[in-house]
mmCIF file of C-alpha atoms and ligand atoms in Angstrom:
data_model
loop_
_atom_site.group_PDB
_atom_site.id
_atom_site.type_symbol
_atom_site.label_atom_id
_atom_site.label_comp_id
_atom_site.label_asym_id
_atom_site.label_seq_id
_atom_site.Cartn_x
_atom_site.Cartn_y
_atom_site.Cartn_z
ATOM 1 C CA MET A 1 4.167 0.706 -11.568
ATOM 2 C CA SER A 2 2.500 -2.508 -10.539
ATOM 3 C CA ASP A 3 -0.977 -3.380 -9.343
ATOM 4 C CA ASP A 4 0.478 -6.480 -7.846
ATOM 5 C CA GLU A 5 -0.842 -5.759 -4.382
ATOM 6 C CA PRO A 6 -1.066 -8.838 -2.163
ATOM 7 C CA ASP A 7 -4.521 -10.095 -1.220
ATOM 8 C CA VAL A 8 -3.392 -10.494 2.377
ATOM 9 C CA ASN A 9 -2.396 -6.849 2.743
ATOM 10 C CA ILE A 10 -5.257 -5.918 5.041
ATOM 11 C CA SER A 11 -4.206 -2.298 5.058
ATOM 12 C CA GLY A 12 -4.587 -1.866 1.338
ATOM 13 C CA GLY A 13 -4.892 -5.178 -0.458
ATOM 14 C CA SER A 14 -7.653 -6.189 -2.827
ATOM 15 C CA ALA A 15 -10.179 -6.197 0.007
ATOM 16 C CA GLY A 16 -8.973 -2.728 0.892
ATOM 17 C CA GLY A 17 -9.866 -1.419 -2.514
ATOM 18 C CA GLY A 18 -7.932 1.445 -3.919
ATOM 19 C CA THR A 19 -8.109 2.889 -7.386
ATOM 20 C CA ALA A 20 -5.141 3.008 -9.723
ATOM 21 C CA ALA A 21 -3.949 6.563 -10.154
ATOM 22 C CA GLU A 22 -1.012 8.411 -11.620
ATOM 23 C CA PHE A 23 0.977 11.119 -9.943
ATOM 24 C CA ALA A 24 3.853 13.070 -11.358
ATOM 25 C CA ALA A 25 7.226 11.901 -10.144
ATOM 26 C CA GLY A 26 10.630 13.402 -10.618
ATOM 27 C CA ALA A 27 9.824 16.831 -9.217
ATOM 28 C CA ALA A 28 9.986 15.697 -5.631
ATOM 29 C CA ASP A 29 10.547 18.619 -3.308
ATOM 30 C CA THR A 30 11.616 16.507 -0.355
ATOM 31 C CA ARG A 31 13.450 13.242 0.154
ATOM 32 C CA ALA A 32 10.296 11.764 1.675
ATOM 33 C CA GLU A 33 8.439 12.531 -1.560
ATOM 34 C CA ALA A 34 11.314 11.104 -3.619
ATOM 35 C CA VAL A 35 11.036 7.860 -1.607
ATOM 36 C CA VAL A 36 7.269 7.695 -2.125
ATOM 37 C CA ASP A 37 7.680 8.408 -5.850
ATOM 38 C CA ARG A 38 10.099 5.525 -6.142
ATOM 39 C CA LEU A 39 7.734 3.254 -4.216
ATOM 40 C CA GLY A 40 5.078 4.256 -6.742
ATOM 41 C CA GLU A 41 7.321 3.081 -9.584
ATOM 42 C CA LEU A 42 8.231 -0.099 -7.725
ATOM 43 C CA TYR A 43 4.721 -1.130 -6.634
ATOM 44 C CA TRP A 44 1.620 0.944 -7.293
ATOM 45 C CA GLN A 45 0.109 4.403 -7.274
ATOM 46 C CA LYS A 46 -3.423 4.473 -5.938
ATOM 47 C CA THR A 47 -6.045 6.518 -4.238
ATOM 48 C CA TYR A 48 -8.116 5.098 -1.406
ATOM 49 C CA GLY A 49 -11.486 5.613 0.159
ATOM 50 C CA GLY A 50 -14.961 4.199 -0.086
ATOM 51 C CA GLN A 51 -14.755 1.365 2.420
ATOM 52 C CA ASP A 52 -17.602 1.274 4.907
ATOM 53 C CA ALA A 53 -16.233 3.160 7.925
ATOM 54 C CA PHE A 54 -17.447 0.813 10.637
ATOM 55 C CA GLU A 55 -16.270 -2.288 8.796
ATOM 56 C CA CYS A 56 -12.933 -0.575 8.190
ATOM 57 C CA LEU A 57 -12.672 0.127 11.922
ATOM 58 C CA VAL A 58 -13.407 -3.525 12.688
ATOM 59 C CA ARG A 59 -10.852 -4.711 10.130
ATOM 60 C CA THR A 60 -8.134 -2.447 11.463
ATOM 61 C CA VAL A 61 -8.739 -3.357 15.111
ATOM 62 C CA LEU A 62 -8.415 -7.027 14.156
ATOM 63 C CA SER A 63 -5.102 -6.288 12.416
ATOM 64 C CA GLN A 64 -3.532 -4.633 15.474
ATOM 65 C CA ASN A 65 -0.350 -6.309 16.729
ATOM 66 C CA THR A 66 -0.535 -9.166 14.275
ATOM 67 C CA SER A 67 0.100 -10.042 10.650
ATOM 68 C CA ASP A 68 -2.499 -9.782 7.931
ATOM 69 C CA VAL A 69 -2.141 -13.511 7.439
ATOM 70 C CA ALA A 70 -3.426 -14.021 10.998
ATOM 71 C CA SER A 71 -6.097 -11.333 11.015
ATOM 72 C CA GLN A 72 -7.694 -12.027 7.630
ATOM 73 C CA PRO A 73 -9.300 -15.343 8.719
ATOM 74 C CA ALA A 74 -10.599 -13.620 11.868
ATOM 75 C CA HIS A 75 -12.127 -10.889 9.714
ATOM 76 C CA ASP A 76 -13.716 -13.423 7.384
ATOM 77 C CA ALA A 77 -15.141 -15.450 10.283
ATOM 78 C CA LEU A 78 -16.490 -12.315 11.966
ATOM 79 C CA MET A 79 -18.173 -11.120 8.784
ATOM 80 C CA GLU A 80 -19.715 -14.503 8.154
ATOM 81 C CA ARG A 81 -21.167 -14.708 11.634
ATOM 82 C CA TYR A 82 -22.205 -11.093 12.285
ATOM 83 C CA ALA A 83 -22.634 -9.165 9.023
ATOM 84 C CA ASP A 84 -25.888 -8.928 7.131
ATOM 85 C CA ARG A 85 -25.098 -7.656 3.662
ATOM 86 C CA ASP A 86 -28.662 -6.413 3.188
ATOM 87 C CA ASP A 87 -28.519 -4.210 6.251
ATOM 88 C CA ALA A 88 -25.829 -1.527 6.544
ATOM 89 C CA ASP A 89 -26.337 -1.368 10.308
ATOM 90 C CA GLY A 90 -26.324 -5.149 10.611
ATOM 91 C CA LEU A 91 -22.679 -5.495 11.562
ATOM 92 C CA ALA A 92 -22.700 -2.690 14.126
ATOM 93 C CA ASP A 93 -25.995 -3.898 15.588
ATOM 94 C CA ALA A 94 -24.823 -7.469 15.774
ATOM 95 C CA LEU A 95 -21.519 -6.542 17.439
ATOM 96 C CA ALA A 96 -23.198 -4.183 19.906
ATOM 97 C CA HIS A 97 -25.310 -7.121 21.074
ATOM 98 C CA ALA A 98 -22.697 -9.851 20.633
ATOM 99 C CA ASP A 99 -21.880 -12.333 23.361
ATOM 100 C CA HIS A 100 -18.294 -11.495 24.348
ATOM 101 C CA GLY A 101 -17.123 -15.102 24.584
ATOM 102 C CA GLU A 102 -18.633 -16.058 21.255
ATOM 103 C CA LEU A 103 -17.099 -13.037 19.504
ATOM 104 C CA ALA A 104 -13.700 -13.664 21.097
ATOM 105 C CA ASP A 105 -13.834 -17.257 19.917
ATOM 106 C CA THR A 106 -14.758 -16.161 16.384
ATOM 107 C CA ILE A 107 -11.759 -13.844 16.081
ATOM 108 C CA ARG A 108 -9.294 -16.088 17.912
ATOM 109 C CA SER A 109 -6.815 -16.273 15.004
ATOM 110 C CA ALA A 110 -6.173 -12.498 15.246
ATOM 111 C CA GLY A 111 -4.593 -12.851 18.697
ATOM 112 C CA LEU A 112 -5.448 -10.712 21.760
ATOM 113 C CA TYR A 113 -8.976 -11.893 21.026
ATOM 114 C CA ASN A 114 -10.535 -11.164 24.435
ATOM 115 C CA GLN A 115 -9.251 -7.600 24.331
ATOM 116 C CA LYS A 116 -10.226 -7.095 20.695
ATOM 117 C CA ALA A 117 -13.728 -8.471 21.332
ATOM 118 C CA THR A 118 -14.191 -5.886 24.100
ATOM 119 C CA VAL A 119 -12.940 -3.101 21.831
ATOM 120 C CA LEU A 120 -15.290 -4.129 19.007
ATOM 121 C CA ILE A 121 -18.383 -4.390 21.224
ATOM 122 C CA ASP A 122 -17.635 -1.018 22.856
ATOM 123 C CA ALA A 123 -16.969 0.627 19.473
ATOM 124 C CA ALA A 124 -20.237 -0.707 18.028
ATOM 125 C CA GLU A 125 -22.179 0.582 21.041
ATOM 126 C CA ARG A 126 -20.520 4.027 20.828
ATOM 127 C CA VAL A 127 -21.000 4.391 17.063
ATOM 128 C CA LEU A 128 -24.700 3.544 17.304
ATOM 129 C CA ALA A 129 -25.234 5.681 20.416
ATOM 130 C CA GLU A 130 -23.464 8.745 19.019
ATOM 131 C CA HIS A 131 -24.324 8.554 15.320
ATOM 132 C CA GLY A 132 -27.550 6.578 15.276
ATOM 133 C CA SER A 133 -26.484 4.273 12.474
ATOM 134 C CA ALA A 134 -23.435 2.873 10.709
ATOM 135 C CA ASP A 135 -24.439 4.861 7.618
ATOM 136 C CA ALA A 136 -24.398 8.116 9.571
ATOM 137 C CA PHE A 137 -20.995 7.207 11.001
ATOM 138 C CA ASP A 138 -19.738 6.509 7.482
ATOM 139 C CA GLU A 139 -20.912 9.926 6.307
ATOM 140 C CA TYR A 140 -19.326 11.563 9.345
ATOM 141 C CA VAL A 141 -15.949 9.942 8.590
ATOM 142 C CA ARG A 142 -16.108 11.031 4.948
ATOM 143 C CA GLU A 143 -17.268 14.580 5.460
ATOM 144 C CA ARG A 144 -16.302 16.058 8.798
ATOM 145 C CA GLU A 145 -13.038 17.817 9.515
ATOM 146 C CA PRO A 146 -10.400 15.004 9.632
ATOM 147 C CA ALA A 147 -8.908 16.242 12.909
ATOM 148 C CA THR A 148 -12.357 16.096 14.543
ATOM 149 C CA VAL A 149 -12.985 12.584 13.243
ATOM 150 C CA ARG A 150 -9.530 11.512 14.366
ATOM 151 C CA ASP A 151 -10.106 12.820 17.898
ATOM 152 C CA GLU A 152 -13.414 10.981 18.159
ATOM 153 C CA LEU A 153 -11.882 7.733 16.926
ATOM 154 C CA LEU A 154 -8.970 8.093 19.350
ATOM 155 C CA ASP A 155 -11.477 8.490 22.147
ATOM 156 C CA LEU A 156 -12.628 4.904 21.569
ATOM 157 C CA ASP A 157 -10.931 2.447 23.914
ATOM 158 C CA GLY A 158 -8.400 0.339 22.027
ATOM 159 C CA VAL A 159 -8.179 2.689 19.031
ATOM 160 C CA GLY A 160 -4.769 4.274 18.537
ATOM 161 C CA PRO A 161 -3.405 6.655 15.904
ATOM 162 C CA LYS A 162 -2.716 3.990 13.265
ATOM 163 C CA THR A 163 -6.226 2.591 13.479
ATOM 164 C CA ALA A 164 -7.801 6.054 13.389
ATOM 165 C CA ASP A 165 -5.663 7.067 10.412
ATOM 166 C CA CYS A 166 -6.483 3.866 8.501
ATOM 167 C CA VAL A 167 -10.202 4.602 8.912
ATOM 168 C CA LEU A 168 -9.661 8.181 7.686
ATOM 169 C CA LEU A 169 -7.693 6.925 4.688
ATOM 170 C CA PHE A 170 -9.464 3.741 3.589
ATOM 171 C CA ALA A 171 -13.029 4.760 4.477
ATOM 172 C CA GLY A 172 -12.881 8.544 4.436
ATOM 173 C CA GLY A 173 -10.588 8.761 1.423
ATOM 174 C CA ARG A 174 -8.897 11.678 3.138
ATOM 175 C CA GLY A 175 -5.751 13.022 1.535
ATOM 176 C CA GLY A 176 -2.794 13.965 3.655
ATOM 177 C CA VAL A 177 -3.229 10.994 5.997
ATOM 178 C CA PHE A 178 -0.155 8.759 6.236
ATOM 179 C CA PRO A 179 -0.822 5.993 8.786
ATOM 180 C CA VAL A 180 2.316 4.865 10.600
ATOM 181 C CA ASP A 181 2.562 1.174 11.348
ATOM 182 C CA THR A 182 5.663 -0.715 12.454
ATOM 183 C CA HIS A 183 7.084 -0.863 8.887
ATOM 184 C CA VAL A 184 6.633 2.846 8.219
ATOM 185 C CA HIS A 185 8.069 3.723 11.634
ATOM 186 C CA ARG A 186 11.195 1.644 10.987
ATOM 187 C CA ILE A 187 11.814 2.528 7.316
ATOM 188 C CA TYR A 188 11.655 6.315 7.495
ATOM 189 C CA ARG A 189 13.949 6.479 10.530
ATOM 190 C CA ARG A 190 16.468 4.186 8.788
ATOM 191 C CA LEU A 191 16.291 6.372 5.702
ATOM 192 C CA GLY A 192 17.078 9.410 7.834
ATOM 193 C CA VAL A 193 13.859 11.087 6.698
ATOM 194 C CA ALA A 194 12.612 11.175 10.303
ATOM 195 C CA PRO A 195 14.779 11.601 13.418
ATOM 196 C CA PRO A 196 16.125 8.274 14.738
ATOM 197 C CA ASP A 197 14.298 8.569 18.061
ATOM 198 C CA ALA A 198 10.992 9.776 16.581
ATOM 199 C CA ASP A 199 7.924 7.987 17.917
ATOM 200 C CA HIS A 200 5.050 6.973 15.621
ATOM 201 C CA GLU A 201 3.341 10.355 15.882
ATOM 202 C CA ALA A 202 6.560 12.239 15.131
ATOM 203 C CA VAL A 203 7.206 10.108 12.038
ATOM 204 C CA ARG A 204 3.630 10.762 10.920
ATOM 205 C CA ALA A 205 4.122 14.511 11.344
ATOM 206 C CA VAL A 206 7.245 14.461 9.144
ATOM 207 C CA LEU A 207 5.583 12.402 6.411
ATOM 208 C CA GLU A 208 2.358 14.404 6.381
ATOM 209 C CA ARG A 209 4.431 17.593 6.149
ATOM 210 C CA ASP A 210 6.805 16.387 3.420
ATOM 211 C CA VAL A 211 4.656 14.128 1.206
ATOM 212 C CA PRO A 212 1.933 15.742 -0.952
ATOM 213 C CA ALA A 213 -1.550 14.912 0.339
ATOM 214 C CA ALA A 214 -2.571 12.826 -2.681
ATOM 215 C CA LYS A 215 0.505 10.575 -2.402
ATOM 216 C CA CYS A 216 0.162 9.731 1.306
ATOM 217 C CA GLY A 217 -2.252 6.816 0.817
ATOM 218 C CA PHE A 218 -0.164 4.725 -1.546
ATOM 219 C CA GLY A 219 2.915 5.939 0.324
ATOM 220 C CA HIS A 220 1.539 4.054 3.319
ATOM 221 C CA THR A 221 0.516 0.833 1.559
ATOM 222 C CA ALA A 222 3.588 0.659 -0.689
ATOM 223 C CA SER A 223 5.888 1.302 2.292
ATOM 224 C CA ILE A 224 4.407 -1.734 4.020
ATOM 225 C CA GLN A 225 5.168 -3.843 0.967
ATOM 226 C CA PHE A 226 8.684 -2.391 0.773
ATOM 227 C CA GLY A 227 9.236 -3.212 4.450
ATOM 228 C CA ARG A 228 8.249 -6.795 3.807
ATOM 229 C CA GLU A 229 10.329 -7.239 0.659
ATOM 230 C CA TYR A 230 13.416 -5.119 1.265
ATOM 231 C CA CYS A 231 13.718 -3.178 4.506
ATOM 232 C CA SER A 232 12.691 -5.875 6.966
ATOM 233 C CA ALA A 233 13.286 -5.496 10.685
ATOM 234 C CA ARG A 234 16.105 -8.018 11.032
ATOM 235 C CA LYS A 235 17.543 -8.469 7.529
ATOM 236 C CA PRO A 236 17.419 -5.293 5.444
ATOM 237 C CA ALA A 237 18.374 -6.088 1.855
ATOM 238 C CA CYS A 238 21.372 -3.711 1.869
ATOM 239 C CA LEU A 239 23.266 -6.106 4.138
ATOM 240 C CA ASP A 240 24.006 -7.801 0.795
ATOM 241 C CA GLY A 241 25.296 -4.543 -0.693
ATOM 242 C CA PRO A 242 23.728 -1.318 -1.955
ATOM 243 C CA GLU A 243 22.691 -2.896 -5.253
ATOM 244 C CA ALA A 244 20.289 -5.147 -3.325
ATOM 245 C CA CYS A 245 18.021 -2.242 -2.324
ATOM 246 C CA PRO A 246 16.301 0.071 -4.831
ATOM 247 C CA MET A 247 16.254 2.840 -2.217
ATOM 248 C CA ALA A 248 19.977 2.739 -1.356
ATOM 249 C CA ASP A 249 20.886 6.079 -2.961
ATOM 250 C CA LEU A 250 18.218 7.825 -0.862
ATOM 251 C CA CYS A 251 19.044 6.101 2.418
ATOM 252 C CA GLU A 252 21.293 6.956 5.372
ATOM 253 C CA GLN A 253 21.072 3.370 6.729
ATOM 254 C CA VAL A 254 20.603 4.574 10.293
ATOM 255 C CA GLY A 255 21.096 1.543 12.565
ATOM 256 C CA VAL A 256 22.206 -0.725 9.689
ATOM 257 C CA ASP A 257 25.899 -1.568 9.307
ATOM 258 C CA PRO A 258 26.518 -3.760 6.247
ATOM 259 C CA GLY A 259 30.200 -4.082 7.196
ATOM 260 C CA SER A 260 29.528 -5.933 10.440
ATOM 261 C CA GLY A 261 26.004 -7.118 9.607
ATOM 262 C CA ARG A 262 24.784 -5.412 12.779
ATOM 263 C CA VAL A 263 21.206 -4.133 12.728
ATOM 264 C CA VAL A 264 19.764 -2.091 15.596
ATOM 265 C CA ASP A 265 16.797 0.192 16.057
ATOM 266 C CA PRO A 266 17.707 3.668 14.743
ATOM 267 C CA ALA A 267 17.070 5.114 18.213
ATOM 268 C CA ASP A 268 19.699 2.762 19.669
ATOM 269 C CA ALA A 269 22.154 3.659 16.892
ATOM 270 C CA ALA A 270 21.710 7.328 17.792
ATOM 271 C CA SER A 271 22.284 6.705 21.508
ATOM 272 C CA ASP A 272 25.393 4.645 20.637
ATOM 273 C CA GLY A 273 26.716 7.692 18.803
ATOM 274 C CA ARG A 274 26.841 5.724 15.538
HETATM 275 S S1 SF4 B 301 19.313 0.792 2.024
HETATM 276 FE FE1 SF4 B 301 18.925 -0.723 3.670
HETATM 277 S S2 SF4 B 301 18.151 0.468 5.406
HETATM 278 FE FE2 SF4 B 301 17.950 1.730 3.543
HETATM 279 S S3 SF4 B 301 15.890 1.352 2.772
HETATM 280 FE FE3 SF4 B 301 17.257 -0.091 1.730
HETATM 281 S S4 SF4 B 301 17.176 -1.954 2.994
HETATM 282 FE FE4 SF4 B 301 16.360 -0.272 4.247
#
């Protein structure tokens, strides 16, 4: 197991916290759990939670549809301009009253900055209107029924399932939440753990059913790292042979054909009858 988590991993890097933990491996009841156990040996085993919920929401909105490398500077610039470390409500207050153009300019490096500025201002207004303070929102995320919290987060314009699930995991510390980003969506369909044509929500349902609640958090963050290092979108490591991927014996390689070097989305492989 390694604690070698990259600083730029906005979903779970050093800024995302996480506490080293140990979970029993080797008794995996499902292939999904066996994959997560191996990721735990390869990278890290951690538990998450404890981030401020509103800041976590801001961070995750900034990371939508872009790389952590692009969104981290936007996050840093936003925090420098709008956060007051001595006032828990400072960030939400400041964003609720922010000038749209100025905020958009501050977060420009994250891409889609006009849209994201609108989402952040609206979210700040809603959180303060409905919870009274960022602290109360934080408590709500940590303590209320996860499905209720998830529904409320999804009701915010610009907040989709991955963003809501990241807030539940990294702020709420909720077990049994396995956020599905583009890496997770690709990897578990290639592995054959989820159906090839499963959408993000269907992949999430499989993982949250088959992976024990306590392992879902590091399953998410370590999968992202695995997607970057081994099972990338265009050049999965197994194109160089099964010995190049530590997950090869657990994988059905759906959509990956090392013989021809052809790589397609698993859904397209299924419709091709391959
Ligand atoms: S064997 Fe290939 S497709 Fe399967 S997890 Fe490894 S790199 Fe991805």
